[in-house]
Short mmCIF file of C-alpha atoms in Angstrom, two decimals:
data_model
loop_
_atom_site.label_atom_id
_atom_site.label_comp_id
_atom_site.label_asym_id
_atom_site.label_seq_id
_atom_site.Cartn_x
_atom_site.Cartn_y
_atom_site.Cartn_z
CA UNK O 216 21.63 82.86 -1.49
CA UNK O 217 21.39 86.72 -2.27
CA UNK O 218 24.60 88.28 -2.98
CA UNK O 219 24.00 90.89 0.46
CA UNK O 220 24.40 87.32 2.61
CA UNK O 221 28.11 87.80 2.72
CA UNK O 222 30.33 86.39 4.85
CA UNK O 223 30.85 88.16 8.59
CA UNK O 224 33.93 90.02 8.55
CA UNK O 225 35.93 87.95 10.97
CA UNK O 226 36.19 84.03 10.20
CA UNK O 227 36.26 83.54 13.90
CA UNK O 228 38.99 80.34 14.19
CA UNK O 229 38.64 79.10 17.43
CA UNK O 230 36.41 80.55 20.19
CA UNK O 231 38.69 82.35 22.47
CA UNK O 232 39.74 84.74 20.12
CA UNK O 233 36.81 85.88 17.36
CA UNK O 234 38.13 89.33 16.10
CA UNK O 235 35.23 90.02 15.56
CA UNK O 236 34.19 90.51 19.26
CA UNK O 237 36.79 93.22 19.40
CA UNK O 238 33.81 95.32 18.21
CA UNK O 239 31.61 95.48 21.80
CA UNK O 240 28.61 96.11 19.50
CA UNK O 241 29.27 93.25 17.94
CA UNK O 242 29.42 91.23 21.14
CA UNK O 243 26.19 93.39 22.54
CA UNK O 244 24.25 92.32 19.12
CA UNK O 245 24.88 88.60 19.76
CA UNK O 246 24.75 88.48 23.58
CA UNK O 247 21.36 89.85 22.45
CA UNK O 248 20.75 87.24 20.02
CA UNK O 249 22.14 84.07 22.38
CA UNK O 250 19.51 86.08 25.40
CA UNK O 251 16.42 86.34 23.08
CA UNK O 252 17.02 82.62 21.20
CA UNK O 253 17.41 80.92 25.18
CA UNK O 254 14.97 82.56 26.09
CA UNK O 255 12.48 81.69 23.53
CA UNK O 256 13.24 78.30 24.09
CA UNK O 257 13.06 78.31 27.93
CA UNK O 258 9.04 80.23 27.01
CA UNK O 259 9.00 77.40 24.37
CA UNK O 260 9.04 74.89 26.38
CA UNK O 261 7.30 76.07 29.35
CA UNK O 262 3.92 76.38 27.05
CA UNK O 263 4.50 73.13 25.02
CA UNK O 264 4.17 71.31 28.59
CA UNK O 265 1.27 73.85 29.03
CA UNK O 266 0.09 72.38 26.07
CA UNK O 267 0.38 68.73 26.42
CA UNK O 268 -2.04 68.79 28.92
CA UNK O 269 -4.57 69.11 25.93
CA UNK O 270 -3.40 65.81 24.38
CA UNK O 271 -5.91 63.67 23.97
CA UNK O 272 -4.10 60.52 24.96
CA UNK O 273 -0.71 59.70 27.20
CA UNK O 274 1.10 58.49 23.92
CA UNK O 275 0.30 62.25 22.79
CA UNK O 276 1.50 63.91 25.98
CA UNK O 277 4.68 62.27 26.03
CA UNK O 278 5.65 63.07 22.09
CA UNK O 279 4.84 66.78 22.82
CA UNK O 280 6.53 66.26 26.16
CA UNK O 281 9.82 64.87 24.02
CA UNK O 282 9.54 68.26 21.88
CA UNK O 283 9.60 70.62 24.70
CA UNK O 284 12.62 68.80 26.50
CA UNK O 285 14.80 68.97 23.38
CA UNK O 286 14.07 72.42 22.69
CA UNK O 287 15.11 73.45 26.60
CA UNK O 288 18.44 70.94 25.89
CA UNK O 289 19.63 73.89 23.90
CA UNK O 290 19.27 76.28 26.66
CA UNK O 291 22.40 74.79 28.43
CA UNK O 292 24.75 75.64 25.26
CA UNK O 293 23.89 79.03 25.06
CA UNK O 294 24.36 79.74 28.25
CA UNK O 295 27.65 78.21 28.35
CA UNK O 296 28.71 80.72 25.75
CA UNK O 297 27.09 83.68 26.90
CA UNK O 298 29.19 83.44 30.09
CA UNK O 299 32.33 82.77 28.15
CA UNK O 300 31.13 86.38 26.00
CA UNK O 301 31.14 88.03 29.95
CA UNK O 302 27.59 87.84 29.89
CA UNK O 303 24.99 87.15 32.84
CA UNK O 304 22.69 84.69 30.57
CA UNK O 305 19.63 85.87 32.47
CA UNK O 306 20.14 88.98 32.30
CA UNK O 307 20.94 88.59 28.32
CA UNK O 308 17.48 87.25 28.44
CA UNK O 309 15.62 89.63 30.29
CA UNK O 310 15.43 92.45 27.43
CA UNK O 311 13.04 89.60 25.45
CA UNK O 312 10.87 88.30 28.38
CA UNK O 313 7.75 90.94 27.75
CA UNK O 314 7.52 90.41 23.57
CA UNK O 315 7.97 86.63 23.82
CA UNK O 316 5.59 86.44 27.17
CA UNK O 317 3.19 88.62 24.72
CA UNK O 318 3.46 86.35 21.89
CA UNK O 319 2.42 83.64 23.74
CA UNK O 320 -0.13 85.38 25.94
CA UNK O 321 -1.64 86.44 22.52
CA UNK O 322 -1.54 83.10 21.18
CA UNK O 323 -2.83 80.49 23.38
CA UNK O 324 -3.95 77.14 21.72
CA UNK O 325 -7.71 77.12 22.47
CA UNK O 326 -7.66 72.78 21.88
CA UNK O 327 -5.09 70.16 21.37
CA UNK O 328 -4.76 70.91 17.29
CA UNK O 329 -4.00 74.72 17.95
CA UNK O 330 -1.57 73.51 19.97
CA UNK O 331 0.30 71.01 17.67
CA UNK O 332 0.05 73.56 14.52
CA UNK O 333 1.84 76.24 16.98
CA UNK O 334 4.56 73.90 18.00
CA UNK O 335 5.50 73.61 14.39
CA UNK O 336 4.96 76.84 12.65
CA UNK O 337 5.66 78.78 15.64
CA UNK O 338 8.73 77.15 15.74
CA UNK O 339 9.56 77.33 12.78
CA UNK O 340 9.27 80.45 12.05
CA UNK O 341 11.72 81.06 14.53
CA UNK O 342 14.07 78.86 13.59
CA UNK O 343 14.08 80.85 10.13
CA UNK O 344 14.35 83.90 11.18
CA UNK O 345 17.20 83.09 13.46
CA UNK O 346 18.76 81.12 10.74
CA UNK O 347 18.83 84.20 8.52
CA UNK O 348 20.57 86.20 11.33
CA UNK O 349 23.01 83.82 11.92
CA UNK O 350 24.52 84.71 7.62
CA UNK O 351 25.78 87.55 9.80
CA UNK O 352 27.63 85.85 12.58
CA UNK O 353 31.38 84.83 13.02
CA UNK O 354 31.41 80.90 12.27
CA UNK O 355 31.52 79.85 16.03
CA UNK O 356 28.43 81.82 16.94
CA UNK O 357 26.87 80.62 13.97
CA UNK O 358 27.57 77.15 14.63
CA UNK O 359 26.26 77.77 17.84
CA UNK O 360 22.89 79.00 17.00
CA UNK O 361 22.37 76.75 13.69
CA UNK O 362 22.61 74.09 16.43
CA UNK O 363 20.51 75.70 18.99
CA UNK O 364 17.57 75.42 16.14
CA UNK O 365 17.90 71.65 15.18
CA UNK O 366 14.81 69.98 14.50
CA UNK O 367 13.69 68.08 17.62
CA UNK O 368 13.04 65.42 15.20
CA UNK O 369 9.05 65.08 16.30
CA UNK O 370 7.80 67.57 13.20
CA UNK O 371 6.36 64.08 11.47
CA UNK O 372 4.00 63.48 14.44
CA UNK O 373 3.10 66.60 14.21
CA UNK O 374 2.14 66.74 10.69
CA UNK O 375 0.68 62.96 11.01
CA UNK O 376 -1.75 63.92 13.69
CA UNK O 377 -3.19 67.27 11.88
CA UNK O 378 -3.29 65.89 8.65
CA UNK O 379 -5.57 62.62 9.57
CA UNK O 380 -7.64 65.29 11.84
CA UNK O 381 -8.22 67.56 9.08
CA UNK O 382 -9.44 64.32 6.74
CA UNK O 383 -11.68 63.62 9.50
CA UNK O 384 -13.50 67.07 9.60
CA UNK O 385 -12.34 69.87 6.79
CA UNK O 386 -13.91 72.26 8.80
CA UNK O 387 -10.69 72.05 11.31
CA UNK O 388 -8.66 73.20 8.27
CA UNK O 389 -10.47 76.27 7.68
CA UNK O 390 -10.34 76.93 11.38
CA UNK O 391 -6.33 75.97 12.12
CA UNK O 392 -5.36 78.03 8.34
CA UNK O 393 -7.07 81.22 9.97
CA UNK O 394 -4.75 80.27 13.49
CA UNK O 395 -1.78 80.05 11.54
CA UNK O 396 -1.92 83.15 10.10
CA UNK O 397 -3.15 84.66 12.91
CA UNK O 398 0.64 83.01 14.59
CA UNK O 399 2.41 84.50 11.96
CA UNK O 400 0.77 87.95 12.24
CA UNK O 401 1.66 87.96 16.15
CA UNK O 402 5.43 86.49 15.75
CA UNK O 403 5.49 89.53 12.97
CA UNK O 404 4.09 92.18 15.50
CA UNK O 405 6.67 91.13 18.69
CA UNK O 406 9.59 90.93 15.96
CA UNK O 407 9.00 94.45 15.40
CA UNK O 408 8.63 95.52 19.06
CA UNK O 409 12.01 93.78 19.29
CA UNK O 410 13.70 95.40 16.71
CA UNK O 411 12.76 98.43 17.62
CA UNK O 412 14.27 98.15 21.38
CA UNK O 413 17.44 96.53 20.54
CA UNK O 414 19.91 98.49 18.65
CA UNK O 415 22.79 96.48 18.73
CA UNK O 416 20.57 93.96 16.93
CA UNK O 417 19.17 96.10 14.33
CA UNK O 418 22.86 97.27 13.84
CA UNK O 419 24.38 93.76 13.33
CA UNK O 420 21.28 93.36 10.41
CA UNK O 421 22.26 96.81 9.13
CA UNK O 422 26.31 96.10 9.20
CA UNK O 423 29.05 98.13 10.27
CA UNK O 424 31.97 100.15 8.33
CA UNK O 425 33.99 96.93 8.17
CA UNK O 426 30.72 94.56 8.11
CA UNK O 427 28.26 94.45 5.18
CA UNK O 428 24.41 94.38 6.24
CA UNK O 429 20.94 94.70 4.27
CA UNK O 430 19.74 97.16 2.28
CA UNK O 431 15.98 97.86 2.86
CA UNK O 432 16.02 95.31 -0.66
CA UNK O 433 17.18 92.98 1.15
CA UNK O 434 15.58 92.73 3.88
CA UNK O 435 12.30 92.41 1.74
CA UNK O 436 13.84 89.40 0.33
CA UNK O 437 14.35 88.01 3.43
CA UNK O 438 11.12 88.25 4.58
CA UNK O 439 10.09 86.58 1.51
CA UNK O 440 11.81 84.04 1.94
CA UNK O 441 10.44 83.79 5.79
CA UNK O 442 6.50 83.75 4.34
CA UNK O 443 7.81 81.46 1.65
CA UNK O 444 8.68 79.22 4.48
CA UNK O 445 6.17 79.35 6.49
CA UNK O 446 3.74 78.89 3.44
CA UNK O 447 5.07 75.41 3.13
CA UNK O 448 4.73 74.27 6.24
CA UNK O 449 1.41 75.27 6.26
CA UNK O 450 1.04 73.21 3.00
CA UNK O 451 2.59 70.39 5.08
CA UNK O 452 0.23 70.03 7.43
CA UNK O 453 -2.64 70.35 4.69
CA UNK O 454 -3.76 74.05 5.44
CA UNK O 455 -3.90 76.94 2.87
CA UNK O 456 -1.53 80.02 4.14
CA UNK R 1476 21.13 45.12 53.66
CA UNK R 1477 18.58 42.78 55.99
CA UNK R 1478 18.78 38.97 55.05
CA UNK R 1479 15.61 38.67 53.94
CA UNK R 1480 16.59 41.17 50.84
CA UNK R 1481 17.83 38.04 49.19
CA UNK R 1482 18.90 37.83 45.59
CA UNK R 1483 16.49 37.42 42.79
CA UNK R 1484 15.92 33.54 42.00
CA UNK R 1485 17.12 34.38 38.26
CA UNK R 1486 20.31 35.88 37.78
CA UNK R 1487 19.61 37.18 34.42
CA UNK R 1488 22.85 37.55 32.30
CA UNK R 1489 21.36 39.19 28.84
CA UNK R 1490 18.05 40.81 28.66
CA UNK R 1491 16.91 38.46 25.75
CA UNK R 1492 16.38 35.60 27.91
CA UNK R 1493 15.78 36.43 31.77
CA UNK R 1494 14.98 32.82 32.82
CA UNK R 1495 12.58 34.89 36.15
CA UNK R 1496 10.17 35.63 33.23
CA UNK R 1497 9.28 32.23 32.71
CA UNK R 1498 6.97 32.82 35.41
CA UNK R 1499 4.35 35.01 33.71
CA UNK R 1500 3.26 36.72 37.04
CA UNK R 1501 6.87 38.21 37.55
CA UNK R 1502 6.70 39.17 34.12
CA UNK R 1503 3.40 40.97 34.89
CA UNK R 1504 4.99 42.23 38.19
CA UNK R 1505 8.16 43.71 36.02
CA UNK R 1506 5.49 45.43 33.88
CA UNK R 1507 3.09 46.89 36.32
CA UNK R 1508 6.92 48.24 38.11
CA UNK R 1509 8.22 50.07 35.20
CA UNK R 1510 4.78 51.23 34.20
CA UNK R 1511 4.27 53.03 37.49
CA UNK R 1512 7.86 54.25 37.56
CA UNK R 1513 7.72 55.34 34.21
CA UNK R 1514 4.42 57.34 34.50
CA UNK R 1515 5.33 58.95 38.00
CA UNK R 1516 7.87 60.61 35.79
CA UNK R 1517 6.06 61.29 33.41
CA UNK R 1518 3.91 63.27 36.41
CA UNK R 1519 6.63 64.58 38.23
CA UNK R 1520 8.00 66.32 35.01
CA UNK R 1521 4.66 67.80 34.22
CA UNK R 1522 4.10 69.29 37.91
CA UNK R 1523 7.65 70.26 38.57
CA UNK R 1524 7.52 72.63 34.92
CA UNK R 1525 4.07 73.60 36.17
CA UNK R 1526 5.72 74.55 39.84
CA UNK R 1527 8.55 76.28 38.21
CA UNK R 1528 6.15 79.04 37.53
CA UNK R 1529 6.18 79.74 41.62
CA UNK R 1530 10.01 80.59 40.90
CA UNK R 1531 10.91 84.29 41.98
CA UNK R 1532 13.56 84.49 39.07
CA UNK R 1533 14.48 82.97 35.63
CA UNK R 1534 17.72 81.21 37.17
CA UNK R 1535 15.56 79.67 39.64
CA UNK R 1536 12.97 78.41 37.17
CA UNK R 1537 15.40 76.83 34.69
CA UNK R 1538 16.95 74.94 37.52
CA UNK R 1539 14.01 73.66 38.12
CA UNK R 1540 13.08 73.18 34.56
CA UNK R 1541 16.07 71.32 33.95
CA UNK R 1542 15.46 68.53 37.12
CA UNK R 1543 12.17 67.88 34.99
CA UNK R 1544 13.14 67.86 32.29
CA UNK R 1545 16.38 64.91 33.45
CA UNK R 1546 13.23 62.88 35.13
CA UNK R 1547 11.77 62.71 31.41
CA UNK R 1548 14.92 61.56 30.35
CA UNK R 1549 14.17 58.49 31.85
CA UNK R 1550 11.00 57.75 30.47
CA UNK R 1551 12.69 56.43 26.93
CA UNK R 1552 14.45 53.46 28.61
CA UNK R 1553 11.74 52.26 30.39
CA UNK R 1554 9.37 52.93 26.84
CA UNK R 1555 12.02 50.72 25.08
CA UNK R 1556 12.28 47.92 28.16
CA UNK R 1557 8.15 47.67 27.78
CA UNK R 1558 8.01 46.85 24.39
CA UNK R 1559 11.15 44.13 24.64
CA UNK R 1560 8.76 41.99 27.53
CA UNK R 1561 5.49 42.67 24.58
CA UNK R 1562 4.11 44.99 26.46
CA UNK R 1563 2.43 48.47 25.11
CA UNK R 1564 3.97 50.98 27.29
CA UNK R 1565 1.22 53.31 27.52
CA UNK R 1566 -1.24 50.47 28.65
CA UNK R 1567 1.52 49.38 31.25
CA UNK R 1568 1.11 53.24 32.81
CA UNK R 1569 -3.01 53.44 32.47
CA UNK R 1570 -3.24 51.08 36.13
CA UNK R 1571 -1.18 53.89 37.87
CA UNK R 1572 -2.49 57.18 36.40
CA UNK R 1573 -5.28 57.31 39.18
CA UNK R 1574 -3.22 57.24 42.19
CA UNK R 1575 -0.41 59.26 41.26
CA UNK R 1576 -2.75 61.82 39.54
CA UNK R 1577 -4.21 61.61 43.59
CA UNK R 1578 -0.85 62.82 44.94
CA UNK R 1579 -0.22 65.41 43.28
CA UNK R 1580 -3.50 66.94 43.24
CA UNK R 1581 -3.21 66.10 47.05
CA UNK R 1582 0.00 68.10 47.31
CA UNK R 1583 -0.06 71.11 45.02
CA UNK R 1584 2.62 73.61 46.34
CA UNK R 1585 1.11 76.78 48.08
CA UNK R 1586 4.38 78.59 46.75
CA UNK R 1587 7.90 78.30 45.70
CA UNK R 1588 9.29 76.52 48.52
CA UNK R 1589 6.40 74.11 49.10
CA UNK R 1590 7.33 72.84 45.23
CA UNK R 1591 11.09 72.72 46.28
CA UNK R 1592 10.37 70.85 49.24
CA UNK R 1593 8.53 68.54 47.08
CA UNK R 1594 10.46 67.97 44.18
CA UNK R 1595 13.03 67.14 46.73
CA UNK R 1596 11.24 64.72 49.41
CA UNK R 1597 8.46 63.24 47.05
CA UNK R 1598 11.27 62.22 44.72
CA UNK R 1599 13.46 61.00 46.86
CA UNK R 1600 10.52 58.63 48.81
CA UNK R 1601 9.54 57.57 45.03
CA UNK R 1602 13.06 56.59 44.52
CA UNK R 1603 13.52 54.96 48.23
CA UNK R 1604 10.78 52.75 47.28
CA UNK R 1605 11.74 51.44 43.92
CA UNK R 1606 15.37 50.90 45.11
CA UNK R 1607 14.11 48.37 47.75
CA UNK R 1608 11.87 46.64 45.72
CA UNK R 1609 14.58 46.40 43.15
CA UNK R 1610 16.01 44.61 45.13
CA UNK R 1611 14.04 41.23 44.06
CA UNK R 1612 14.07 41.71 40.71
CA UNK R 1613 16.38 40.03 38.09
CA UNK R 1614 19.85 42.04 37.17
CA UNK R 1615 19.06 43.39 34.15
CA UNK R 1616 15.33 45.09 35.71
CA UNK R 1617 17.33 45.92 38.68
CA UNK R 1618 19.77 47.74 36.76
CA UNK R 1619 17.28 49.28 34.71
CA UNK R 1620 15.60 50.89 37.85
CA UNK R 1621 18.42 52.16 39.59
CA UNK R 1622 19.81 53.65 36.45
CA UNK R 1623 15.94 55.32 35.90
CA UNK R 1624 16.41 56.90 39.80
CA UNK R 1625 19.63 58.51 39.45
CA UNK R 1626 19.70 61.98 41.06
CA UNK R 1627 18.80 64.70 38.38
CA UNK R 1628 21.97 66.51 40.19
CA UNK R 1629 20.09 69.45 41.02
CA UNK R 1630 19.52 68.68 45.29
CA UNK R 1631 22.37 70.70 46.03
CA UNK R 1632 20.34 73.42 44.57
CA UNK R 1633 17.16 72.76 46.17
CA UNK R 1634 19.04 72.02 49.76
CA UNK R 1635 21.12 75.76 49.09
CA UNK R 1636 17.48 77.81 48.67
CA UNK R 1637 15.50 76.08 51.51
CA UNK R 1638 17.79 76.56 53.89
CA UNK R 1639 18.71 79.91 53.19
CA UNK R 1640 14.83 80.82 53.31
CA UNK R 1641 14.47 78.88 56.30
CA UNK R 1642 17.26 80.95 58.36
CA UNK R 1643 15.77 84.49 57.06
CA UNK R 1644 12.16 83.27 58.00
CA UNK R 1645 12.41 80.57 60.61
CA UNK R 1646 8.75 80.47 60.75
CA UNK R 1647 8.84 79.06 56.95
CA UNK R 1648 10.74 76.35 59.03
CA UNK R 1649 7.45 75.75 60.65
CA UNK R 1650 5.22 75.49 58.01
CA UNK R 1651 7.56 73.42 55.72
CA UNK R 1652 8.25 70.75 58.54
CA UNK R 1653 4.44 70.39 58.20
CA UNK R 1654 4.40 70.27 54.16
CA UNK R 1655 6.93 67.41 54.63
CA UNK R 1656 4.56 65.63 57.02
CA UNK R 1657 1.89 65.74 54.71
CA UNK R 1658 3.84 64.66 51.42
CA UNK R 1659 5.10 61.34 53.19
CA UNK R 1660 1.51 60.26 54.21
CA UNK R 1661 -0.08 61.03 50.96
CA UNK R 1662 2.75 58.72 49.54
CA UNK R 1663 2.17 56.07 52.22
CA UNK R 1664 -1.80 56.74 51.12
CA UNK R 1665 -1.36 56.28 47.64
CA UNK R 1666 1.32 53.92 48.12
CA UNK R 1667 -1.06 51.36 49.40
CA UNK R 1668 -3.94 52.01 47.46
CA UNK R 1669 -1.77 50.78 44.19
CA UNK R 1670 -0.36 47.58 46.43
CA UNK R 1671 -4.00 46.74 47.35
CA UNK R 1672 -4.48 47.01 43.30
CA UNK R 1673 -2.10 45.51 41.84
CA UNK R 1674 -1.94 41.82 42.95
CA UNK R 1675 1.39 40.85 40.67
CA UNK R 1676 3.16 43.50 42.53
CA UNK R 1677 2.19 43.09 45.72
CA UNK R 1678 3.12 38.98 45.01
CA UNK R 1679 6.77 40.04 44.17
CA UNK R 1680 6.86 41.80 47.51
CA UNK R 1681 5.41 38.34 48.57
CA UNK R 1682 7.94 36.16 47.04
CA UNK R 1683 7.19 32.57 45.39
CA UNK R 1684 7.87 29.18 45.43
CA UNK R 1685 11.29 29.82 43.77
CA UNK R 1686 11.75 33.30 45.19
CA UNK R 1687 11.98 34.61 48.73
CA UNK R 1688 10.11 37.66 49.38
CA UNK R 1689 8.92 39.68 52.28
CA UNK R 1690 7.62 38.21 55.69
CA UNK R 1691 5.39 40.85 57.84
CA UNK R 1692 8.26 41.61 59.85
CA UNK R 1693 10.60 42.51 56.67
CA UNK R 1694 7.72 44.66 55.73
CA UNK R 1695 8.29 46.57 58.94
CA UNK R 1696 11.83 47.19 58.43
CA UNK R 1697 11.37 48.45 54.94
CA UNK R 1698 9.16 50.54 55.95
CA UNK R 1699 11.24 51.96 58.91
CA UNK R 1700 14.59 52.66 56.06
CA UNK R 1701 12.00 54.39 53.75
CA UNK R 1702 11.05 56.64 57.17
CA UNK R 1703 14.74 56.88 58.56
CA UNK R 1704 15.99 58.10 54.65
CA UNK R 1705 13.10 60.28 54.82
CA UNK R 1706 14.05 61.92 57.97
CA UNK R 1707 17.38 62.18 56.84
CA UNK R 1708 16.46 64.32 53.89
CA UNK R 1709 14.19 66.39 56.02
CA UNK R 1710 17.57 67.08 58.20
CA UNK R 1711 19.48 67.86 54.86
CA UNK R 1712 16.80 70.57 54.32
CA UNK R 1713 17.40 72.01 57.77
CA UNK R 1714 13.43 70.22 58.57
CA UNK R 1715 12.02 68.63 61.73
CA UNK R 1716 10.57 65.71 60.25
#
């Protein structure tokens, strides 16, 4: 842990009274945060479903199937806290729709095996990245999100099924390395576009005067650490990054 | 409750030994039930995400989203039951994939309130019909079933949007009166191509030498509950039937 990952300001005791919301863009940056993270999930789900129809047998369907509904069991969390924040939780989530519509748009599996490597690096990747925001948080909201991104506990199917397929024909792994960079690339691109519409979020990354943030420095190391990541669950499945 | 809807011949007190499996075609009967049960959910969750794309706002979909996703739910239970009576569950499903495949292809919602309609009335039927036939199974099945039919709690929901729609467009009345119409006999359809199929479950219905079933006439009166329950949820929806 870098010495910029500081605590938040406020410890946040118990949920009805975080000091820390006593800054509204404070509460605007993780109203943001709660919308975009539900949402994603909500999108992640929807397409996981999408993709099950690819699987190759029912026993397949059904594990993907048991991914999607325990990423959309987080949904109901969030939402519960966004109202208690004063929040509409659609309309928290509405400002993300278009960049996670487009990632996924941009990144449809073409065949069951693009579909199970963007289940887990896609989510992953998220789940990092959120994770990494969440240094920033009062401890309730943190709590909160850490436990939004809990592993759905299905990532060794996953990495079972692409594995034996890639032993089976090493041409796949040339083909599903290129697709996960080509995942990363696109969740880099609609991160950006993000960013760059939602001030209250780049503000909570940047800090405040009573708040510490990143430094540009820092912010390279946490990307780093994000491709660091995501290089080793690429090497988990078997693929080069 | 009719008299014929007698008890089951075993009362079963723990799952390990239900004496009514003894008899290897009520065993087979028990399978072939929870297989179909379990993959109509399996179906229903997969069409009812699919429909949730007809839904005119976020709020809307992810009520929607979550009634599938509390069908899945089930699935587990039934999974787990499979196994305990030696059966694979996925091979237990493969008999019913056909039929219910049928329906829905049958009844694909034209729009948003066609899939509410039918996530309302083709669940309900589904569940009308497993509830009477779990009726002549042993406790621990029975209990099984009913608990694998509870409501997903969302028909409130469902009931609130059709019959707001209904009394802004009454000619949507019209058409959805129809939709019903057509969803009960593709049930009834489908319905009896898996009875003329399946010989151990159509036997249960039957009854045995130790086991009262169903005369013709018992037959009838099922069938005219199923209708009557039918009608009644048509009426809920503000629906001719």
């Amino acid at each position: 842990m870098s010495e910029s990952r500081a605590e938040p300001a406020a410890p946040g005791a118990s949920f009805e009274v975080p000091v820390a919301f006593a800054d509204p863009q404070y509460r605007e940056a993780v109203v943001d945060l709660l919308g975009v993270i539900a949402y994603g999930e909500i999108s992640a789900f929807e397409r996981l479903v999408e993709d099950a129809r690819l699987a190759p047998t029912l026993e397949d369907k059904v594990a993907i199937a048991s991914m999607a509904t325990a990423e959309f069991a987080h949904v109901g969390r969030l939402r519960v806290r966004l109202e208690e924040l004063g929040a509409d939780p659609f309309a928290a989530m509405a400002p993300f729709r278009e960049a996670i519509d487009r990632f996924h748009e941009h990144t449809a599996p073409a065949d069951w095996f693009e579909g199970l490597v963007k289940a887990f690096v896609g989510d992953g990747l998220a789940d990092d990245f959120y994770r990494e925001i969440a240094a920033y948080l009062d401890a309730d909201t943190r709590d909160l999100v850490v436990a939004s991104l809990e592993d759905s506990g299905h990532a060794a199917f996953v990495v079972d099924r692409v594995r034996s397929a890639i032993s089976a024909d090493p041409r796949l792994g040339g083909r599903l390395a290129l697709w996960g960079r080509r995942l990363m690339g696109e969740a880099l691109i609609q991160a950006q576009r993000v960013a760059a519409d939602r001030d209250a979020l780049s503000a909570l990354l940047a800090g405040g005067v009573d708040r510490p943030g990143l430094d540009l420095a820092a912010i390279g190391r946490m990307f780093t650490r994000i491709t660091e990541r995501h290089a080793a669950r690429m090497a988990e499945l078997g693929l080069a990054s």
